[in-house]
Amino acid sequence: MSNEAEAIRVTEPQHDQQGSGYERDASKEAAETVLKAFGGVRGMVDMTLPGLVFIVAFNITHKVPVAAWSALALCAVFVVVRLARRETIQHAFSGVFGVAIGAWISMKTGKAEDFYLPGLLWNVGYCVALAISALVRWPMIGLMLGPITGEMFTWRKENPGRLAAYTRATWAWVLIMGLKPMILFPLYFTHNVNLLGWLKVALGIPPLLLAMYVTWQILLKAPPPIKAVLDDEDEKPDDAGK
């Protein structure tokens, strides 16, 4: 009997260690979906380079239409390349949409700084939406990552620790991404196109990477996701067919 008890005392810590190891792996795998959700490095490049092309072309030609069409042409190249490689065009297409609106407004007004206005307004709206989603306990980071991790919305009621983590991550995005419009909007009203354009490019990827890193760190320490399963009503037709 003593031998059996000793065996139990030896094996139980090993089981716990394996369980905690599994949870750490599951949390790490879920955390790594952050970069995927935002299109990876390629997605960030697709969103940043058109603005760089615009400011370079404008400095060379001093003509808003040439700069605007140059940025649009680059976006079109991104879409074609992704289609040729049979990759998702979600992030490239969203870039085209934003650049197209900025190009249209800048060509309409003749003011180069207006090319960046839609992006600035989008940043403000995005931060407001993030804040509201966190306040109503439907954090946007959870809404974005849930389908990728396979948990869907189980974090909402079945995994309170993960809901808390997604809420903290969403507030982190509000603070970090909110710095961009706070810095760039005053520059927009000074009509200093060069400073606005170069700072817009410089503040493109670094804050995004910082927000992703903070989210990754938060999710590493969060409980592992609970995978979503079909309801009984959804499973019955399959069972009947069998």
mmCIF file of N, CA and C in Angstrom, residues 74-189:
data_model
loop_
_atom_site.group_PDB
_atom_site.id
_atom_site.type_symbol
_atom_site.label_atom_id
_atom_site.label_comp_id
_atom_site.label_asym_id
_atom_site.label_seq_id
_atom_site.Cartn_x
_atom_site.Cartn_y
_atom_site.Cartn_z
ATOM 1 N N LEU A 74 0.926 51.624 -56.919
ATOM 2 C CA LEU A 74 1.617 50.659 -56.065
ATOM 3 C C LEU A 74 0.616 49.722 -55.382
ATOM 4 N N CYS A 75 -0.507 50.280 -54.920
ATOM 5 C CA CYS A 75 -1.547 49.437 -54.312
ATOM 6 C C CYS A 75 -2.069 48.412 -55.310
ATOM 7 N N ALA A 76 -2.249 48.835 -56.554
ATOM 8 C CA ALA A 76 -2.724 47.920 -57.586
ATOM 9 C C ALA A 76 -1.717 46.798 -57.826
ATOM 10 N N VAL A 77 -0.428 47.125 -57.770
ATOM 11 C CA VAL A 77 0.615 46.108 -57.934
ATOM 12 C C VAL A 77 0.536 45.089 -56.793
ATOM 13 N N PHE A 78 0.324 45.572 -55.574
ATOM 14 C CA PHE A 78 0.196 44.666 -54.426
ATOM 15 C C PHE A 78 -0.950 43.675 -54.623
ATOM 16 N N VAL A 79 -2.081 44.181 -55.109
ATOM 17 C CA VAL A 79 -3.250 43.326 -55.320
ATOM 18 C C VAL A 79 -2.961 42.283 -56.399
ATOM 19 N N VAL A 80 -2.350 42.709 -57.491
ATOM 20 C CA VAL A 80 -2.045 41.788 -58.593
ATOM 21 C C VAL A 80 -1.076 40.694 -58.137
ATOM 22 N N VAL A 81 -0.045 41.094 -57.377
ATOM 23 C CA VAL A 81 0.930 40.116 -56.890
ATOM 24 C C VAL A 81 0.263 39.097 -55.977
ATOM 25 N N ARG A 82 -0.603 39.565 -55.089
ATOM 26 C CA ARG A 82 -1.292 38.644 -54.183
ATOM 27 C C ARG A 82 -2.215 37.701 -54.952
ATOM 28 N N LEU A 83 -2.892 38.224 -55.961
ATOM 29 C CA LEU A 83 -3.766 37.375 -56.773
ATOM 30 C C LEU A 83 -2.955 36.326 -57.527
ATOM 31 N N ALA A 84 -1.800 36.742 -58.044
ATOM 32 C CA ALA A 84 -0.949 35.810 -58.782
ATOM 33 C C ALA A 84 -0.437 34.698 -57.879
ATOM 34 N N ARG A 85 -0.196 35.015 -56.621
ATOM 35 C CA ARG A 85 0.285 34.017 -55.666
ATOM 36 C C ARG A 85 -0.857 33.305 -54.934
ATOM 37 N N ARG A 86 -2.085 33.651 -55.312
ATOM 38 C CA ARG A 86 -3.275 33.068 -54.694
ATOM 39 C C ARG A 86 -3.307 33.292 -53.186
ATOM 40 N N GLU A 87 -2.892 34.494 -52.792
ATOM 41 C CA GLU A 87 -2.929 34.890 -51.389
ATOM 42 C C GLU A 87 -4.165 35.740 -51.144
ATOM 43 N N THR A 88 -4.523 35.886 -49.871
ATOM 44 C CA THR A 88 -5.656 36.732 -49.540
ATOM 45 C C THR A 88 -5.359 38.190 -49.882
ATOM 46 N N ILE A 89 -6.348 38.878 -50.431
ATOM 47 C CA ILE A 89 -6.147 40.283 -50.810
ATOM 48 C C ILE A 89 -6.836 41.216 -49.815
ATOM 49 N N GLN A 90 -7.252 40.681 -48.667
ATOM 50 C CA GLN A 90 -7.990 41.484 -47.697
ATOM 51 C C GLN A 90 -7.237 42.742 -47.302
ATOM 52 N N HIS A 91 -5.978 42.575 -46.873
ATOM 53 C CA HIS A 91 -5.217 43.736 -46.383
ATOM 54 C C HIS A 91 -4.769 44.630 -47.536
ATOM 55 N N ALA A 92 -4.419 44.015 -48.678
ATOM 56 C CA ALA A 92 -4.034 44.814 -49.839
ATOM 57 C C ALA A 92 -5.225 45.616 -50.345
ATOM 58 N N PHE A 93 -6.413 44.989 -50.366
ATOM 59 C CA PHE A 93 -7.605 45.665 -50.863
ATOM 60 C C PHE A 93 -8.020 46.801 -49.938
ATOM 61 N N SER A 94 -7.925 46.574 -48.621
ATOM 62 C CA SER A 94 -8.256 47.646 -47.682
ATOM 63 C C SER A 94 -7.303 48.814 -47.857
ATOM 64 N N GLY A 95 -6.042 48.510 -48.199
ATOM 65 C CA GLY A 95 -5.075 49.562 -48.476
ATOM 66 C C GLY A 95 -5.448 50.359 -49.713
ATOM 67 N N VAL A 96 -5.888 49.662 -50.755
ATOM 68 C CA VAL A 96 -6.324 50.324 -51.987
ATOM 69 C C VAL A 96 -7.487 51.260 -51.685
ATOM 70 N N PHE A 97 -8.438 50.790 -50.904
ATOM 71 C CA PHE A 97 -9.620 51.591 -50.581
ATOM 72 C C PHE A 97 -9.229 52.887 -49.862
ATOM 73 N N GLY A 98 -8.369 52.764 -48.858
ATOM 74 C CA GLY A 98 -7.948 53.941 -48.113
ATOM 75 C C GLY A 98 -7.148 54.915 -48.960
ATOM 76 N N VAL A 99 -6.227 54.374 -49.759
ATOM 77 C CA VAL A 99 -5.405 55.225 -50.628
ATOM 78 C C VAL A 99 -6.267 55.905 -51.684
ATOM 79 N N ALA A 100 -7.243 55.188 -52.226
ATOM 80 C CA ALA A 100 -8.113 55.748 -53.259
ATOM 81 C C ALA A 100 -8.902 56.945 -52.730
ATOM 82 N N ILE A 101 -9.421 56.830 -51.514
ATOM 83 C CA ILE A 101 -10.167 57.946 -50.929
ATOM 84 C C ILE A 101 -9.247 59.137 -50.692
ATOM 85 N N GLY A 102 -8.052 58.862 -50.129
ATOM 86 C CA GLY A 102 -7.099 59.942 -49.899
ATOM 87 C C GLY A 102 -6.662 60.605 -51.195
ATOM 88 N N ALA A 103 -6.438 59.796 -52.234
ATOM 89 C CA ALA A 103 -6.023 60.341 -53.528
ATOM 90 C C ALA A 103 -7.122 61.210 -54.112
ATOM 91 N N TRP A 104 -8.363 60.754 -54.032
ATOM 92 C CA TRP A 104 -9.493 61.509 -54.590
ATOM 93 C C TRP A 104 -9.653 62.852 -53.884
ATOM 94 N N ILE A 105 -9.578 62.840 -52.540
ATOM 95 C CA ILE A 105 -9.744 64.083 -51.778
ATOM 96 C C ILE A 105 -8.610 65.056 -52.075
ATOM 97 N N SER A 106 -7.380 64.550 -52.107
ATOM 98 C CA SER A 106 -6.230 65.443 -52.349
ATOM 99 C C SER A 106 -6.262 66.031 -53.749
ATOM 100 N N MET A 107 -6.681 65.233 -54.731
ATOM 101 C CA MET A 107 -6.768 65.767 -56.096
ATOM 102 C C MET A 107 -7.928 66.749 -56.221
ATOM 103 N N LYS A 108 -8.978 66.517 -55.453
ATOM 104 C CA LYS A 108 -10.141 67.410 -55.496
ATOM 105 C C LYS A 108 -9.818 68.764 -54.885
ATOM 106 N N THR A 109 -9.096 68.760 -53.752
ATOM 107 C CA THR A 109 -8.781 70.012 -53.055
ATOM 108 C C THR A 109 -7.477 70.635 -53.534
ATOM 109 N N GLY A 110 -6.613 69.800 -54.135
ATOM 110 C CA GLY A 110 -5.310 70.290 -54.558
ATOM 111 C C GLY A 110 -4.322 70.415 -53.414
ATOM 112 N N LYS A 111 -4.677 69.921 -52.243
ATOM 113 C CA LYS A 111 -3.821 69.990 -51.065
ATOM 114 C C LYS A 111 -3.218 68.617 -50.795
ATOM 115 N N ALA A 112 -1.910 68.525 -50.780
ATOM 116 C CA ALA A 112 -1.242 67.235 -50.595
ATOM 117 C C ALA A 112 -1.523 66.633 -49.227
ATOM 118 N N GLU A 113 -1.677 67.495 -48.208
ATOM 119 C CA GLU A 113 -1.902 66.968 -46.856
ATOM 120 C C GLU A 113 -3.235 66.217 -46.744
ATOM 121 N N ASP A 114 -4.174 66.519 -47.646
ATOM 122 C CA ASP A 114 -5.472 65.846 -47.592
ATOM 123 C C ASP A 114 -5.372 64.366 -47.972
ATOM 124 N N PHE A 115 -4.284 63.973 -48.577
ATOM 125 C CA PHE A 115 -4.076 62.556 -48.884
ATOM 126 C C PHE A 115 -4.059 61.726 -47.604
ATOM 127 N N TYR A 116 -3.598 62.329 -46.512
ATOM 128 C CA TYR A 116 -3.462 61.612 -45.244
ATOM 129 C C TYR A 116 -4.676 61.765 -44.334
ATOM 130 N N LEU A 117 -5.626 62.619 -44.719
ATOM 131 C CA LEU A 117 -6.780 62.881 -43.865
ATOM 132 C C LEU A 117 -7.645 61.636 -43.610
ATOM 133 N N PRO A 118 -8.003 60.846 -44.630
ATOM 134 C CA PRO A 118 -8.823 59.648 -44.354
ATOM 135 C C PRO A 118 -8.149 58.680 -43.386
ATOM 136 N N GLY A 119 -6.840 58.524 -43.510
ATOM 137 C CA GLY A 119 -6.124 57.632 -42.600
ATOM 138 C C GLY A 119 -6.163 58.124 -41.168
ATOM 139 N N LEU A 120 -6.044 59.445 -40.995
ATOM 140 C CA LEU A 120 -6.100 60.020 -39.645
ATOM 141 C C LEU A 120 -7.491 59.841 -39.035
ATOM 142 N N LEU A 121 -8.520 60.089 -39.839
ATOM 143 C CA LEU A 121 -9.888 59.914 -39.351
ATOM 144 C C LEU A 121 -10.162 58.446 -39.036
ATOM 145 N N TRP A 122 -9.605 57.554 -39.856
ATOM 146 C CA TRP A 122 -9.764 56.115 -39.605
ATOM 147 C C TRP A 122 -9.114 55.729 -38.276
ATOM 148 N N ASN A 123 -7.928 56.285 -37.999
ATOM 149 C CA ASN A 123 -7.246 55.981 -36.741
ATOM 150 C C ASN A 123 -8.083 56.411 -35.539
ATOM 151 N N VAL A 124 -8.685 57.592 -35.630
ATOM 152 C CA VAL A 124 -9.524 58.084 -34.538
ATOM 153 C C VAL A 124 -10.742 57.182 -34.359
ATOM 154 N N GLY A 125 -11.417 56.862 -35.477
ATOM 155 C CA GLY A 125 -12.591 56.006 -35.413
ATOM 156 C C GLY A 125 -12.269 54.623 -34.889
ATOM 157 N N TYR A 126 -11.103 54.106 -35.294
ATOM 158 C CA TYR A 126 -10.669 52.777 -34.858
ATOM 159 C C TYR A 126 -10.446 52.746 -33.348
ATOM 160 N N CYS A 127 -9.795 53.775 -32.835
ATOM 161 C CA CYS A 127 -9.538 53.838 -31.390
ATOM 162 C C CYS A 127 -10.836 53.988 -30.605
ATOM 163 N N VAL A 128 -11.764 54.777 -31.117
ATOM 164 C CA VAL A 128 -13.060 54.931 -30.451
ATOM 165 C C VAL A 128 -13.803 53.602 -30.428
ATOM 166 N N ALA A 129 -13.778 52.879 -31.570
ATOM 167 C CA ALA A 129 -14.447 51.577 -31.643
ATOM 168 C C ALA A 129 -13.810 50.580 -30.677
ATOM 169 N N LEU A 130 -12.491 50.601 -30.582
ATOM 170 C CA LEU A 130 -11.795 49.727 -29.627
ATOM 171 C C LEU A 130 -12.226 50.017 -28.195
ATOM 172 N N ALA A 131 -12.267 51.294 -27.850
ATOM 173 C CA ALA A 131 -12.629 51.682 -26.487
ATOM 174 C C ALA A 131 -14.062 51.267 -26.157
ATOM 175 N N ILE A 132 -14.975 51.492 -27.098
ATOM 176 C CA ILE A 132 -16.374 51.123 -26.864
ATOM 177 C C ILE A 132 -16.508 49.614 -26.704
ATOM 178 N N SER A 133 -15.799 48.861 -27.550
ATOM 179 C CA SER A 133 -15.888 47.395 -27.476
ATOM 180 C C SER A 133 -15.391 46.881 -26.124
ATOM 181 N N ALA A 134 -14.359 47.516 -25.582
ATOM 182 C CA ALA A 134 -13.843 47.111 -24.273
ATOM 183 C C ALA A 134 -14.826 47.475 -23.160
ATOM 184 N N LEU A 135 -15.465 48.636 -23.272
ATOM 185 C CA LEU A 135 -16.402 49.085 -22.248
ATOM 186 C C LEU A 135 -17.641 48.194 -22.175
ATOM 187 N N VAL A 136 -18.104 47.695 -23.326
ATOM 188 C CA VAL A 136 -19.309 46.857 -23.344
ATOM 189 C C VAL A 136 -18.969 45.370 -23.196
ATOM 190 N N ARG A 137 -17.693 45.076 -22.894
ATOM 191 C CA ARG A 137 -17.232 43.707 -22.638
ATOM 192 C C ARG A 137 -17.334 42.804 -23.877
ATOM 193 N N TRP A 138 -17.171 43.417 -25.038
ATOM 194 C CA TRP A 138 -16.990 42.668 -26.284
ATOM 195 C C TRP A 138 -15.700 43.159 -26.933
ATOM 196 N N PRO A 139 -14.551 42.991 -26.268
ATOM 197 C CA PRO A 139 -13.291 43.580 -26.759
ATOM 198 C C PRO A 139 -12.979 43.160 -28.191
ATOM 199 N N MET A 140 -12.607 44.134 -28.990
ATOM 200 C CA MET A 140 -12.403 43.889 -30.411
ATOM 201 C C MET A 140 -11.270 42.905 -30.686
ATOM 202 N N ILE A 141 -10.235 42.910 -29.844
ATOM 203 C CA ILE A 141 -9.133 41.970 -30.058
ATOM 204 C C ILE A 141 -9.638 40.535 -29.939
ATOM 205 N N GLY A 142 -10.564 40.295 -29.012
ATOM 206 C CA GLY A 142 -11.159 38.974 -28.896
ATOM 207 C C GLY A 142 -12.014 38.623 -30.103
ATOM 208 N N LEU A 143 -12.758 39.608 -30.617
ATOM 209 C CA LEU A 143 -13.587 39.377 -31.791
ATOM 210 C C LEU A 143 -12.738 39.042 -33.013
ATOM 211 N N MET A 144 -11.554 39.648 -33.090
ATOM 212 C CA MET A 144 -10.671 39.412 -34.232
ATOM 213 C C MET A 144 -9.936 38.082 -34.129
ATOM 214 N N LEU A 145 -9.485 37.750 -32.912
ATOM 215 C CA LEU A 145 -8.655 36.556 -32.750
ATOM 216 C C LEU A 145 -9.460 35.289 -32.512
ATOM 217 N N GLY A 146 -10.668 35.422 -31.981
ATOM 218 C CA GLY A 146 -11.482 34.253 -31.672
ATOM 219 C C GLY A 146 -11.644 33.284 -32.840
ATOM 220 N N PRO A 147 -12.048 33.753 -34.025
ATOM 221 C CA PRO A 147 -12.190 32.837 -35.155
ATOM 222 C C PRO A 147 -10.868 32.204 -35.595
ATOM 223 N N ILE A 148 -9.752 32.913 -35.389
ATOM 224 C CA ILE A 148 -8.456 32.391 -35.806
ATOM 225 C C ILE A 148 -7.975 31.306 -34.852
ATOM 226 N N THR A 149 -8.212 31.500 -33.556
ATOM 227 C CA THR A 149 -7.778 30.511 -32.565
ATOM 228 C C THR A 149 -8.729 29.317 -32.483
ATOM 229 N N GLY A 150 -9.911 29.457 -33.088
ATOM 230 C CA GLY A 150 -10.883 28.367 -33.034
ATOM 231 C C GLY A 150 -11.802 28.436 -31.836
ATOM 232 N N GLU A 151 -11.612 29.440 -30.979
ATOM 233 C CA GLU A 151 -12.461 29.554 -29.793
ATOM 234 C C GLU A 151 -13.742 30.322 -30.067
ATOM 235 N N MET A 152 -13.784 31.035 -31.203
ATOM 236 C CA MET A 152 -14.928 31.870 -31.553
ATOM 237 C C MET A 152 -15.236 32.827 -30.395
ATOM 238 N N PHE A 153 -16.404 32.660 -29.735
ATOM 239 C CA PHE A 153 -16.768 33.571 -28.652
ATOM 240 C C PHE A 153 -16.884 32.850 -27.313
ATOM 241 N N THR A 154 -16.228 31.696 -27.178
ATOM 242 C CA THR A 154 -16.274 30.976 -25.900
ATOM 243 C C THR A 154 -15.631 31.783 -24.779
ATOM 244 N N TRP A 155 -14.697 32.693 -25.147
ATOM 245 C CA TRP A 155 -14.042 33.518 -24.146
ATOM 246 C C TRP A 155 -15.030 34.473 -23.472
ATOM 247 N N ARG A 156 -16.165 34.705 -24.118
ATOM 248 C CA ARG A 156 -17.123 35.692 -23.616
ATOM 249 C C ARG A 156 -17.772 35.245 -22.310
ATOM 250 N N LYS A 157 -18.175 33.952 -22.198
ATOM 251 C CA LYS A 157 -18.885 33.480 -21.009
ATOM 252 C C LYS A 157 -18.218 32.279 -20.345
ATOM 253 N N GLU A 158 -17.447 31.516 -21.125
ATOM 254 C CA GLU A 158 -16.883 30.284 -20.585
ATOM 255 C C GLU A 158 -15.444 30.429 -20.096
ATOM 256 N N ASN A 159 -14.793 31.536 -20.446
ATOM 257 C CA ASN A 159 -13.376 31.692 -20.127
ATOM 258 C C ASN A 159 -13.115 33.117 -19.613
ATOM 259 N N PRO A 160 -13.520 33.432 -18.391
ATOM 260 C CA PRO A 160 -13.410 34.802 -17.881
ATOM 261 C C PRO A 160 -11.985 35.342 -17.862
ATOM 262 N N GLY A 161 -11.005 34.454 -17.629
ATOM 263 C CA GLY A 161 -9.619 34.905 -17.635
ATOM 264 C C GLY A 161 -9.196 35.393 -19.009
ATOM 265 N N ARG A 162 -9.707 34.734 -20.023
ATOM 266 C CA ARG A 162 -9.366 35.138 -21.392
ATOM 267 C C ARG A 162 -10.118 36.419 -21.792
ATOM 268 N N LEU A 163 -11.353 36.558 -21.310
ATOM 269 C CA LEU A 163 -12.086 37.805 -21.535
ATOM 270 C C LEU A 163 -11.328 38.980 -20.936
ATOM 271 N N ALA A 164 -10.808 38.799 -19.720
ATOM 272 C CA ALA A 164 -10.037 39.863 -19.071
ATOM 273 C C ALA A 164 -8.776 40.185 -19.871
ATOM 274 N N ALA A 165 -8.129 39.149 -20.416
ATOM 275 C CA ALA A 165 -6.910 39.359 -21.200
ATOM 276 C C ALA A 165 -7.225 40.115 -22.487
ATOM 277 N N TYR A 166 -8.284 39.732 -23.166
ATOM 278 C CA TYR A 166 -8.674 40.423 -24.400
ATOM 279 C C TYR A 166 -9.061 41.877 -24.106
ATOM 280 N N THR A 167 -9.681 42.111 -22.963
ATOM 281 C CA THR A 167 -10.047 43.479 -22.603
ATOM 282 C C THR A 167 -8.801 44.322 -22.352
ATOM 283 N N ARG A 168 -7.828 43.768 -21.611
ATOM 284 C CA ARG A 168 -6.573 44.504 -21.375
ATOM 285 C C ARG A 168 -5.846 44.768 -22.693
ATOM 286 N N ALA A 169 -5.820 43.784 -23.558
ATOM 287 C CA ALA A 169 -5.141 43.954 -24.845
ATOM 288 C C ALA A 169 -5.823 45.044 -25.681
ATOM 289 N N THR A 170 -7.147 45.079 -25.641
ATOM 290 C CA THR A 170 -7.879 46.091 -26.409
ATOM 291 C C THR A 170 -7.580 47.489 -25.896
ATOM 292 N N TRP A 171 -7.524 47.652 -24.556
ATOM 293 C CA TRP A 171 -7.177 48.963 -24.002
ATOM 294 C C TRP A 171 -5.739 49.342 -24.355
ATOM 295 N N ALA A 172 -4.861 48.356 -24.440
ATOM 296 C CA ALA A 172 -3.483 48.629 -24.841
ATOM 297 C C ALA A 172 -3.447 49.190 -26.258
ATOM 298 N N TRP A 173 -4.276 48.631 -27.137
ATOM 299 C CA TRP A 173 -4.354 49.134 -28.516
ATOM 300 C C TRP A 173 -4.881 50.561 -28.542
ATOM 301 N N VAL A 174 -5.857 50.857 -27.698
ATOM 302 C CA VAL A 174 -6.401 52.226 -27.651
ATOM 303 C C VAL A 174 -5.301 53.218 -27.293
ATOM 304 N N LEU A 175 -4.506 52.891 -26.287
ATOM 305 C CA LEU A 175 -3.454 53.800 -25.827
ATOM 306 C C LEU A 175 -2.339 53.946 -26.855
ATOM 307 N N ILE A 176 -1.890 52.818 -27.409
ATOM 308 C CA ILE A 176 -0.749 52.853 -28.327
ATOM 309 C C ILE A 176 -1.138 53.469 -29.674
ATOM 310 N N MET A 177 -2.236 52.990 -30.256
ATOM 311 C CA MET A 177 -2.635 53.490 -31.570
ATOM 312 C C MET A 177 -3.209 54.903 -31.488
ATOM 313 N N GLY A 178 -3.655 55.306 -30.296
ATOM 314 C CA GLY A 178 -4.161 56.663 -30.145
ATOM 315 C C GLY A 178 -3.081 57.722 -30.204
ATOM 316 N N LEU A 179 -1.829 57.312 -30.050
ATOM 317 C CA LEU A 179 -0.725 58.277 -30.120
ATOM 318 C C LEU A 179 -0.566 58.852 -31.528
ATOM 319 N N LYS A 180 -0.869 58.036 -32.548
ATOM 320 C CA LYS A 180 -0.683 58.492 -33.928
ATOM 321 C C LYS A 180 -1.515 59.730 -34.261
ATOM 322 N N PRO A 181 -2.841 59.678 -34.103
ATOM 323 C CA PRO A 181 -3.609 60.888 -34.422
ATOM 324 C C PRO A 181 -3.283 62.060 -33.502
ATOM 325 N N MET A 182 -2.899 61.774 -32.257
ATOM 326 C CA MET A 182 -2.544 62.863 -31.349
ATOM 327 C C MET A 182 -1.313 63.607 -31.840
ATOM 328 N N ILE A 183 -0.411 62.893 -32.487
ATOM 329 C CA ILE A 183 0.810 63.519 -33.005
ATOM 330 C C ILE A 183 0.576 64.120 -34.384
ATOM 331 N N LEU A 184 -0.163 63.405 -35.240
ATOM 332 C CA LEU A 184 -0.265 63.777 -36.653
ATOM 333 C C LEU A 184 -1.337 64.822 -36.941
ATOM 334 N N PHE A 185 -2.436 64.818 -36.196
ATOM 335 C CA PHE A 185 -3.496 65.781 -36.489
ATOM 336 C C PHE A 185 -3.025 67.232 -36.352
ATOM 337 N N PRO A 186 -2.279 67.600 -35.296
ATOM 338 C CA PRO A 186 -1.770 68.979 -35.230
ATOM 339 C C PRO A 186 -0.892 69.328 -36.430
ATOM 340 N N LEU A 187 -0.112 68.348 -36.911
ATOM 341 C CA LEU A 187 0.723 68.600 -38.088
ATOM 342 C C LEU A 187 -0.118 68.813 -39.340
ATOM 343 N N TYR A 188 -1.223 68.097 -39.423
ATOM 344 C CA TYR A 188 -2.111 68.258 -40.584
ATOM 345 C C TYR A 188 -2.581 69.708 -40.712
ATOM 346 N N PHE A 189 -2.896 70.323 -39.584
ATOM 347 C CA PHE A 189 -3.410 71.697 -39.611
ATOM 348 C C PHE A 189 -2.303 72.735 -39.822
#
